Tab-separated table of C-alpha atoms in Angstrom:
chain	number	residue	atom	x	y	z
A	1	GLN	CA	59.730	-20.881	10.730
A	2	LEU	CA	56.998	-23.528	10.591
A	3	GLY	CA	58.865	-25.701	13.027
A	4	GLY	CA	58.385	-25.553	16.766
A	5	ASN	CA	55.385	-25.558	19.095
A	6	TRP	CA	52.899	-22.901	18.069
A	7	TRP	CA	50.674	-23.585	21.035
A	8	ASN	CA	53.016	-22.287	23.689
A	9	SER	CA	51.844	-21.038	27.056
A	10	ASP	CA	51.519	-17.456	25.805
A	11	LEU	CA	48.439	-18.460	23.810
A	12	TYR	CA	46.640	-19.653	26.916
A	13	ILE	CA	46.355	-16.174	28.415
A	14	LYS	CA	42.941	-16.130	30.102
A	15	ASP	CA	41.631	-12.970	28.492
A	16	PRO	CA	40.393	-13.596	24.900
A	17	GLY	CA	41.402	-10.122	23.746
A	18	ARG	CA	45.010	-10.470	24.889
A	19	ARG	CA	45.142	-14.018	23.553
A	20	ALA	CA	43.932	-12.820	20.151
A	21	ILE	CA	46.586	-10.116	20.106
A	22	LYS	CA	49.252	-12.702	20.917
A	23	ALA	CA	47.917	-14.966	18.184
A	24	THR	CA	48.094	-12.144	15.675
A	25	GLN	CA	51.664	-11.408	16.652
A	26	GLN	CA	52.532	-15.081	16.183
A	27	PHE	CA	50.715	-15.029	12.864
A	28	GLN	CA	52.692	-12.017	11.661
A	29	ASN	CA	55.940	-13.771	12.596
A	30	ILE	CA	54.904	-16.947	10.782
A	31	ILE	CA	54.049	-15.379	7.458
A	32	GLN	CA	57.160	-13.224	7.106
A	33	GLY	CA	59.202	-14.595	4.228
A	34	SER	CA	56.652	-17.334	3.500
A	35	ASN	CA	53.759	-17.864	1.116
A	36	ASP	CA	50.509	-19.791	1.224
A	37	LYS	CA	52.035	-22.729	-0.625
A	38	THR	CA	54.498	-23.389	2.199
A	39	GLN	CA	53.521	-26.709	3.771
A	40	ARG	CA	54.303	-28.670	6.890
A	41	ASN	CA	52.770	-32.077	7.451
A	42	GLY	CA	50.333	-31.450	4.599
A	43	GLU	CA	49.082	-28.138	5.972
A	44	THR	CA	49.396	-24.901	4.031
A	45	LEU	CA	50.445	-21.737	5.793
A	46	LYS	CA	46.815	-20.592	5.482
A	47	ASP	CA	45.650	-23.698	7.365
A	48	VAL	CA	48.178	-23.167	10.126
A	49	SER	CA	47.421	-19.462	10.519
A	50	LEU	CA	43.678	-20.084	10.627
A	51	ARG	CA	44.221	-22.788	13.227
A	52	ILE	CA	46.174	-20.341	15.354
A	53	PHE	CA	43.532	-17.677	14.915
A	54	ARG	CA	40.705	-20.087	15.821
A	55	ARG	CA	42.605	-21.164	18.925
A	56	ALA	CA	42.882	-17.521	19.956
A	57	TYR	CA	39.097	-17.360	20.109
A	58	SER	CA	38.548	-20.709	21.776
A	59	SER	CA	37.071	-19.268	25.008
A	60	ASN	CA	33.430	-20.115	25.622
A	61	LYS	CA	32.397	-16.502	26.123
A	62	VAL	CA	33.696	-13.206	24.774
A	63	ASP	CA	33.806	-10.369	27.292
A	64	ARG	CA	32.380	-7.290	25.568
A	65	GLU	CA	34.296	-4.770	27.679
A	66	GLN	CA	37.535	-6.559	26.917
A	67	ASP	CA	36.537	-6.698	23.242
A	68	GLU	CA	36.348	-2.927	23.211
A	69	LEU	CA	39.570	-2.563	25.199
A	70	PHE	CA	41.686	-4.738	22.953
A	71	GLY	CA	39.919	-4.090	19.642
A	72	LEU	CA	39.161	-7.602	18.412
A	73	GLN	CA	37.430	-5.996	15.439
A	74	ASN	CA	40.682	-4.373	14.376
A	75	ILE	CA	42.544	-7.634	14.892
A	76	LEU	CA	40.274	-9.400	12.424
A	77	TYR	CA	40.963	-6.833	9.739
A	78	SER	CA	44.635	-6.257	10.476
A	79	THR	CA	45.180	-10.014	10.268
A	80	ALA	CA	43.517	-10.123	6.874
A	81	ARG	CA	45.501	-7.085	5.738
A	82	ASP	CA	48.797	-8.592	6.887
A	83	ALA	CA	47.974	-11.863	5.152
A	84	GLN	CA	47.335	-10.036	1.897
A	85	GLY	CA	50.501	-8.018	2.386
A	86	TYR	CA	52.482	-11.255	2.414
A	87	SER	CA	50.679	-12.687	-0.636
A	88	LEU	CA	48.722	-15.097	1.527
A	89	SER	CA	45.260	-15.781	0.079
A	90	LEU	CA	43.478	-15.199	3.376
A	91	ASP	CA	40.611	-12.662	3.422
A	92	ARG	CA	38.304	-11.116	5.982
A	93	LYS	CA	35.569	-13.604	5.230
A	94	GLU	CA	37.805	-16.617	5.890
A	95	ILE	CA	39.145	-15.169	9.122
A	96	ALA	CA	35.694	-14.162	10.343
A	97	LEU	CA	34.175	-17.545	9.459
A	98	ALA	CA	37.039	-19.356	11.175
A	99	ALA	CA	36.584	-17.262	14.304
A	100	VAL	CA	32.784	-17.594	14.340
A	101	ARG	CA	32.906	-21.366	13.867
A	102	GLU	CA	35.334	-21.658	16.767
A	103	ASN	CA	33.473	-19.259	19.044
A	104	VAL	CA	30.107	-18.027	17.744
A	105	PHE	CA	30.020	-15.054	20.131
A	106	VAL	CA	32.864	-13.468	18.167
A	107	ILE	CA	30.097	-12.265	15.795
A	108	SER	CA	29.518	-9.436	18.284
A	109	THR	CA	32.979	-8.049	17.398
A	110	ILE	CA	32.556	-8.180	13.631
A	111	ASN	CA	31.263	-5.177	11.718
A	112	LEU	CA	29.553	-6.947	8.826
A	113	ALA	CA	29.009	-3.628	7.057
A	114	TRP	CA	32.741	-3.642	6.255
A	115	ILE	CA	32.491	-6.945	4.429
A	116	GLU	CA	31.080	-7.717	0.981
A	117	PRO	CA	27.279	-8.311	1.213
A	118	GLU	CA	27.402	-11.958	0.106
A	119	ASP	CA	30.259	-12.695	2.481
A	120	ALA	CA	28.524	-10.859	5.316
A	121	LYS	CA	25.415	-12.972	4.757
A	122	GLU	CA	27.450	-16.202	4.904
A	123	ILE	CA	29.116	-15.106	8.147
A	124	ALA	CA	25.786	-14.119	9.688
A	125	LEU	CA	24.195	-17.430	8.687
A	126	ALA	CA	27.154	-19.336	10.104
A	127	ALA	CA	26.603	-17.586	13.440
A	128	VAL	CA	22.806	-17.925	13.718
A	129	CYS	CA	22.833	-21.544	12.553
A	130	GLN	CA	25.148	-22.315	15.478
A	131	ASN	CA	23.251	-20.169	17.958
A	132	GLY	CA	20.120	-18.289	16.936
A	133	ALA	CA	20.506	-15.870	19.855
A	134	THR	CA	23.477	-14.252	18.087
A	135	ILE	CA	20.914	-12.469	15.866
A	136	GLU	CA	21.055	-9.834	18.610
A	137	HIS	CA	24.526	-8.833	17.380
A	138	ILE	CA	23.653	-8.676	13.667
A	139	ASP	CA	22.514	-5.421	12.058
A	140	LEU	CA	19.792	-6.580	9.672
A	141	LYS	CA	19.559	-3.172	8.022
A	142	ILE	CA	22.776	-3.745	6.078
A	143	PHE	CA	21.195	-6.677	4.209
A	144	THR	CA	18.594	-6.842	1.476
A	145	LYS	CA	15.076	-7.658	2.691
A	146	GLU	CA	15.369	-11.190	1.293
A	147	ASP	CA	18.743	-11.853	2.951
A	148	ALA	CA	17.612	-10.374	6.268
A	149	LYS	CA	14.538	-12.611	6.222
A	150	GLU	CA	16.675	-15.715	5.474
A	151	ILE	CA	19.038	-14.895	8.344
A	152	VAL	CA	16.223	-14.288	10.841
A	153	LEU	CA	14.334	-17.439	9.817
A	154	ALA	CA	17.528	-19.457	10.291
A	155	ALA	CA	17.965	-17.894	13.739
A	156	VAL	CA	14.440	-18.553	15.023
A	157	ARG	CA	14.440	-22.090	13.623
A	158	GLN	CA	17.652	-22.801	15.489
A	159	ASN	CA	16.413	-21.088	18.641
A	160	ASN	CA	12.808	-19.873	18.951
A	161	GLY	CA	13.871	-17.482	21.679
A	162	ALA	CA	15.962	-15.548	19.135
A	163	PHE	CA	12.694	-13.990	18.040
A	164	ASN	CA	12.796	-11.830	21.173
A	165	CYS	CA	15.761	-9.971	19.644
A	166	VAL	CA	14.209	-9.403	16.198
A	167	ASP	CA	12.864	-6.023	15.095
A	168	LEU	CA	9.915	-6.878	12.844
A	169	SER	CA	9.646	-3.280	11.597
A	170	VAL	CA	12.473	-4.129	9.198
A	171	PHE	CA	10.099	-6.456	7.307
A	172	ASN	CA	6.866	-6.114	5.393
A	173	SER	CA	3.697	-7.544	6.918
A	174	GLU	CA	3.844	-10.850	5.021
A	175	ASP	CA	7.489	-11.552	5.917
A	176	ALA	CA	6.947	-10.500	9.530
A	177	GLN	CA	4.077	-12.965	9.842
A	178	GLU	CA	6.181	-15.776	8.361
A	179	ILE	CA	8.994	-15.057	10.841
A	180	ALA	CA	6.597	-14.839	13.785
A	181	SER	CA	4.908	-18.068	12.714
A	182	ALA	CA	8.270	-19.850	12.557
A	183	ALA	CA	9.163	-18.582	16.032
A	184	ILE	CA	5.825	-19.405	17.637
A	185	SER	CA	5.608	-22.910	16.198
A	186	ASP	CA	6.900	-25.635	18.490
A	187	ASP	CA	6.633	-28.770	16.366
A	188	GLN	CA	9.164	-30.681	18.460
A	189	GLY	CA	7.625	-29.599	21.772
A	190	THR	CA	10.920	-28.269	23.124
A	191	LEU	CA	9.721	-24.824	24.207
A	192	SER	CA	8.841	-24.180	27.847
A	193	PHE	CA	5.579	-22.395	28.692
A	194	ASP	CA	7.520	-19.299	29.762
A	195	SER	CA	9.487	-19.226	26.521
A	196	ARG	CA	6.362	-19.550	24.397
A	197	THR	CA	4.707	-16.729	26.326
A	198	ARG	CA	7.726	-14.446	25.888
A	199	ILE	CA	7.823	-15.138	22.157
A	200	ALA	CA	4.084	-14.524	21.788
A	201	LEU	CA	4.332	-11.262	23.731
A	202	THR	CA	7.277	-10.105	21.625
A	203	ALA	CA	5.262	-10.764	18.472
A	204	VAL	CA	2.083	-8.945	19.469
A	205	ARG	CA	3.923	-6.014	21.037
A	206	GLN	CA	5.513	-5.332	17.675
A	207	ASN	CA	2.377	-6.059	15.652
A	208	GLY	CA	-0.927	-6.687	17.395
A	209	ASN	CA	-2.318	-8.543	14.378
A	210	MET	CA	0.206	-11.306	15.061
A	211	ILE	CA	-2.287	-12.617	17.602
A	212	GLN	CA	-4.043	-14.358	14.715
A	213	LEU	CA	-1.009	-16.687	14.500
A	214	ILE	CA	-1.214	-17.625	18.173
A	215	ASN	CA	-3.400	-20.407	19.511
A	216	LEU	CA	-4.392	-18.827	22.827
A	217	SER	CA	-6.046	-22.047	23.993
A	218	GLU	CA	-2.534	-23.475	24.523
A	219	PHE	CA	-1.735	-20.873	27.208
A	220	ASN	CA	-2.874	-20.622	30.810
A	221	SER	CA	-5.536	-18.056	31.786
A	222	LYS	CA	-3.083	-15.440	33.032
A	223	ASP	CA	-0.879	-15.607	29.933
A	224	LYS	CA	-3.881	-15.595	27.572
A	225	ILE	CA	-5.061	-12.295	29.037
A	226	LYS	CA	-1.537	-10.867	28.994
A	227	ILE	CA	-1.054	-11.706	25.301
A	228	ALA	CA	-4.505	-10.451	24.242
A	229	LEU	CA	-4.062	-7.176	26.144
A	230	ALA	CA	-0.616	-6.628	24.627
A	231	ALA	CA	-2.048	-7.179	21.145
A	232	VAL	CA	-4.967	-4.733	21.423
A	233	ARG	CA	-2.796	-2.122	23.123
A	234	GLN	CA	-0.483	-2.223	20.130
A	235	ASN	CA	-3.344	-2.245	17.606
A	236	GLY	CA	-6.918	-1.872	18.803
A	237	LEU	CA	-8.290	-3.486	15.650
A	238	ALA	CA	-6.430	-6.702	16.528
A	239	ILE	CA	-9.465	-7.379	18.712
A	240	LYS	CA	-11.156	-8.968	15.702
A	241	TYR	CA	-8.669	-11.858	16.017
A	242	VAL	CA	-9.310	-12.413	19.738
A	243	ASN	CA	-11.368	-15.499	20.548
A	244	PHE	CA	-13.532	-14.178	23.388
A	245	SER	CA	-14.929	-17.624	24.125
A	246	LEU	CA	-11.614	-18.369	25.869
A	247	PHE	CA	-12.082	-15.617	28.452
A	248	GLU	CA	-14.269	-14.936	31.460
A	249	SER	CA	-16.461	-11.809	31.661
A	250	ASN	CA	-13.962	-9.620	33.517
A	251	ALA	CA	-11.156	-10.517	31.130
A	252	LYS	CA	-13.375	-9.822	28.116
A	253	MET	CA	-14.130	-6.357	29.456
A	254	LYS	CA	-10.461	-5.596	30.148
A	255	ILE	CA	-9.513	-6.521	26.593
A	256	ALA	CA	-12.429	-4.660	24.980
A	257	ILE	CA	-11.889	-1.470	27.016
A	258	ALA	CA	-8.120	-1.525	26.302
A	259	ALA	CA	-8.839	-1.773	22.567
A	260	ALA	CA	-11.516	0.975	22.667
A	261	GLU	CA	-9.201	3.335	24.565
A	262	LEU	CA	-6.667	3.035	21.753
A	263	ASP	CA	-9.002	3.033	18.757
A	264	GLY	CA	-12.712	3.853	18.848
A	265	SER	CA	-13.237	2.234	15.449
A	266	ILE	CA	-13.166	-1.188	17.144
A	267	LEU	CA	-16.973	-0.954	17.308
A	268	ASN	CA	-16.914	-2.028	13.686
A	269	SER	CA	-14.855	-5.125	14.600
A	270	ILE	CA	-16.152	-6.367	17.936
A	271	ASN	CA	-19.137	-8.617	18.549
A	272	LEU	CA	-21.009	-6.654	21.233
A	273	SER	CA	-23.627	-9.385	21.554
A	274	LEU	CA	-21.098	-11.207	23.766
A	275	PHE	CA	-21.592	-8.551	26.475
A	276	ASN	CA	-24.491	-7.567	28.701
A	277	LEU	CA	-26.076	-4.118	28.277
A	278	GLU	CA	-24.116	-2.517	31.106
A	279	ASP	CA	-20.787	-3.707	29.698
A	280	LYS	CA	-21.836	-2.760	26.164
A	281	LYS	CA	-22.459	0.791	27.321
A	282	LYS	CA	-19.001	1.027	28.952
A	283	ILE	CA	-17.319	-0.228	25.785
A	284	VAL	CA	-19.343	2.049	23.479
A	285	LEU	CA	-18.805	5.086	25.727
A	286	THR	CA	-15.043	4.485	25.648
A	287	ALA	CA	-15.062	4.033	21.871
A	288	VAL	CA	-17.208	7.066	20.937
A	289	THR	CA	-15.142	9.253	23.257
A	290	GLN	CA	-12.219	8.403	20.977
A	291	ASN	CA	-14.175	8.557	17.720
A	292	GLY	CA	-17.706	9.981	17.843
A	293	THR	CA	-18.700	8.768	14.387
A	294	MET	CA	-18.454	5.193	15.644
A	295	LEU	CA	-21.885	5.781	17.186
A	296	GLN	CA	-23.208	4.458	13.872
A	297	PHE	CA	-21.989	0.964	14.863
A	298	ALA	CA	-23.458	1.089	18.357
A	299	PRO	CA	-26.538	-1.011	19.170
A	300	LYS	CA	-29.858	0.789	18.596
A	301	GLU	CA	-30.588	1.003	22.311
A	302	LEU	CA	-27.303	2.863	22.883
A	303	GLN	CA	-27.930	5.247	19.981
A	304	ASN	CA	-30.907	6.284	22.107
A	305	ASP	CA	-28.801	6.661	25.272
A	306	LYS	CA	-28.258	10.332	26.169
A	307	ASP	CA	-24.903	9.744	27.903
A	308	VAL	CA	-23.538	7.851	24.919
A	309	VAL	CA	-24.766	10.384	22.315
A	310	LEU	CA	-23.441	13.375	24.288
A	311	ALA	CA	-20.037	11.670	24.599
A	312	ALA	CA	-20.064	10.989	20.848
A	313	ILE	CA	-20.933	14.570	19.787
A	314	SER	CA	-18.314	15.920	22.201
A	315	SER	CA	-15.792	14.042	20.071
A	316	ASN	CA	-17.401	14.775	16.694
A	317	GLU	CA	-20.619	16.726	16.035
A	318	THR	CA	-21.317	14.513	13.007
A	319	ALA	CA	-22.179	11.748	15.477
A	320	PHE	CA	-25.556	13.441	16.038
A	321	LYS	CA	-26.613	12.056	12.649
A	322	TYR	CA	-26.493	8.564	14.157
A	323	ALA	CA	-28.524	9.384	17.269
A	324	SER	CA	-31.979	7.835	17.510
A	325	LEU	CA	-34.941	9.689	15.968
A	326	ASP	CA	-36.406	10.164	19.452
A	327	LEU	CA	-33.306	12.059	20.629
A	328	LYS	CA	-33.245	14.115	17.434
A	329	ARG	CA	-36.739	15.368	18.381
A	330	ASP	CA	-36.089	15.762	22.103
A	331	VAL	CA	-35.920	19.556	22.551
A	332	LYS	CA	-34.397	19.470	26.041
A	333	PHE	CA	-31.726	17.039	24.908
A	334	ILE	CA	-30.939	19.092	21.783
A	335	LEU	CA	-30.493	22.276	23.852
A	336	LYS	CA	-28.071	20.404	26.103
A	337	ALA	CA	-26.242	19.064	23.049
A	338	ILE	CA	-26.039	22.529	21.457
A	339	GLU	CA	-24.452	23.793	24.658
A	340	ILE	CA	-21.668	21.262	24.049
A	341	LYS	CA	-21.500	21.452	20.252
A	342	PRO	CA	-23.636	24.143	18.527
A	343	GLN	CA	-22.687	22.680	15.136
A	344	ILE	CA	-25.120	19.794	15.704
A	345	PHE	CA	-27.997	22.186	14.837
A	346	LYS	CA	-27.380	21.503	11.150
A	347	PHE	CA	-28.212	17.820	11.742
A	348	ILE	CA	-31.513	18.255	13.578
A	349	CYS	CA	-34.909	17.582	11.981
A	350	SER	CA	-35.963	20.104	9.340
A	351	ASP	CA	-39.295	20.844	11.039
A	352	LEU	CA	-37.463	21.936	14.212
A	353	LYS	CA	-35.202	24.194	12.177
A	354	LYS	CA	-38.363	26.007	10.992
A	355	ASP	CA	-39.760	26.461	14.511
A	356	PRO	CA	-39.214	30.115	15.598
A	357	LYS	CA	-39.540	29.366	19.332
A	358	PHE	CA	-37.114	26.488	19.143
A	359	LEU	CA	-34.630	28.584	17.156
A	360	GLU	CA	-34.749	31.397	19.717
A	361	ALA	CA	-34.246	28.937	22.570
A	362	CYS	CA	-31.208	27.565	20.780
A	363	MET	CA	-29.848	31.076	20.100
A	364	VAL	CA	-29.978	31.830	23.811
A	365	VAL	CA	-27.632	28.874	24.349
A	366	ASN	CA	-25.433	29.767	21.391
A	367	PRO	CA	-26.420	32.394	18.754
A	368	ASN	CA	-24.266	30.749	16.083
A	369	VAL	CA	-27.002	28.164	15.480
A	370	PHE	CA	-28.769	30.934	13.492
A	371	ILE	CA	-26.295	30.243	10.671
A	372	HIS	CA	-27.857	26.760	10.204
A	373	ALA	CA	-31.487	27.865	10.596
A	374	ASP	CA	-34.192	27.545	7.952
A	375	GLU	CA	-33.670	30.047	5.110
A	376	ALA	CA	-37.040	31.690	5.747
A	377	LEU	CA	-36.124	32.428	9.377
A	378	LYS	CA	-32.655	33.602	8.420
A	379	GLY	CA	-34.355	36.202	6.187
A	380	ASP	CA	-36.610	37.405	9.002
A	381	VAL	CA	-35.521	40.889	10.217
A	382	LEU	CA	-36.713	40.128	13.752
A	383	PHE	CA	-34.462	37.077	14.014
A	384	GLN	CA	-31.570	38.921	12.406
A	385	ASN	CA	-31.869	41.592	15.097
A	386	LYS	CA	-32.021	38.953	17.830
A	387	PHE	CA	-29.047	37.229	16.289
A	388	MET	CA	-27.013	40.463	16.412
A	389	GLN	CA	-28.238	41.156	19.938
A	390	TYR	CA	-27.119	37.769	21.232
A	391	ARG	CA	-23.835	38.029	19.375
A	392	LYS	CA	-23.213	41.449	20.839
A	393	LYS	CA	-23.492	39.925	24.280
A	394	MET	CA	-20.702	37.574	23.179
A	395	GLY	CA	-18.600	40.555	22.072
A	396	LEU	CA	-19.053	39.885	18.347
A	397	SER	CA	-20.386	42.195	15.634
A	398	TRP	CA	-22.204	41.378	12.372
A	399	ASN	CA	-19.222	40.295	10.325
A	400	SER	CA	-19.207	37.288	8.033
A	401	LYS	CA	-15.570	36.424	8.768
A	402	LYS	CA	-16.214	36.543	12.494
A	403	ILE	CA	-19.349	34.459	12.033
A	404	ARG	CA	-17.373	31.756	10.252
A	405	LYS	CA	-14.665	31.943	12.879
A	406	ALA	CA	-17.222	31.707	15.677
A	407	GLU	CA	-18.869	28.756	13.986
A	408	ARG	CA	-15.602	26.894	13.664
A	409	SER	CA	-14.747	27.544	17.297
A	410	GLY	CA	-18.245	26.462	18.387
């Protein structure tokens, strides 16, 4: 049965799925009554069958809808099964490798999870080394971390753009940085500006800290801003890796505000001396609204700014500890602050806590401040009566559980 023309017109059916089915039928006919030692012109039956199978996949592009319709996945495995059934030493790995080497896009039809791990790795590497973009069709989660990293590195080294299809969450921070670095590097100068920008954006959108691997000076003004904004919106603290000397004032503010909106703790990472006082205040206001305790990292002049301190204590009453000494002694300001957060009374100066007039003024705003008053005043019957009187107006009685509840609720 090895005689004759195997490449008859039936094998040139346009659709790759139908052609593969026809090839499999031919293959099944060939191997009946034969074995892998059968030879014709120096070729074993295995060689001939693989040649037929490769020819079946010789189209330049595999149509996914047709793949699903005709089940190319099943053809791969049924071919291997039939080969084994006829004592032909042809396995899934050999068939898959033959198909991938003939038409790399066939990788999209192969379920590598059904193949032995080492074989699956070899098939995946064969695909990405031909065309890195095929990483899109490879499920990295079925591989060990080391194998997945090797496959991805091979893909991005073959085609930097393959990085756009890689999910870095599969990898630890060190491996992710190595992969991103390999993708971003353009030693041969073959990447277009658009491609480099897309790769950089993909990196920082998955991990903002990746911006430290990117030389922003190599990008135009618009792309620099786009990359920096994407980084700080993914991780506000990535702002510490942004070289602000590359940006104009408006761009600096956009980046700083975007970072502060996500994470107020950026005040511990940003060099505010690069901004004028007005811009500093906007950045600090945005940050302390997110995290009031970050007031401790604000410039001294802003720790004395009433708007900034009120915004900070609205977020966290502990922020009052970091207000300037002048504000901590400003009675009018404290009364306004207590109206927002009565818990700040415990952070005011001790001499004010002992002042009966000040305490009564505070109790008018919110009687719960009495709980944090000086011990001597708390033991005064007159103030205890006033405390109960003010609480009664709030619909509360003298009850320690209710006091604690009222204190927690502010």
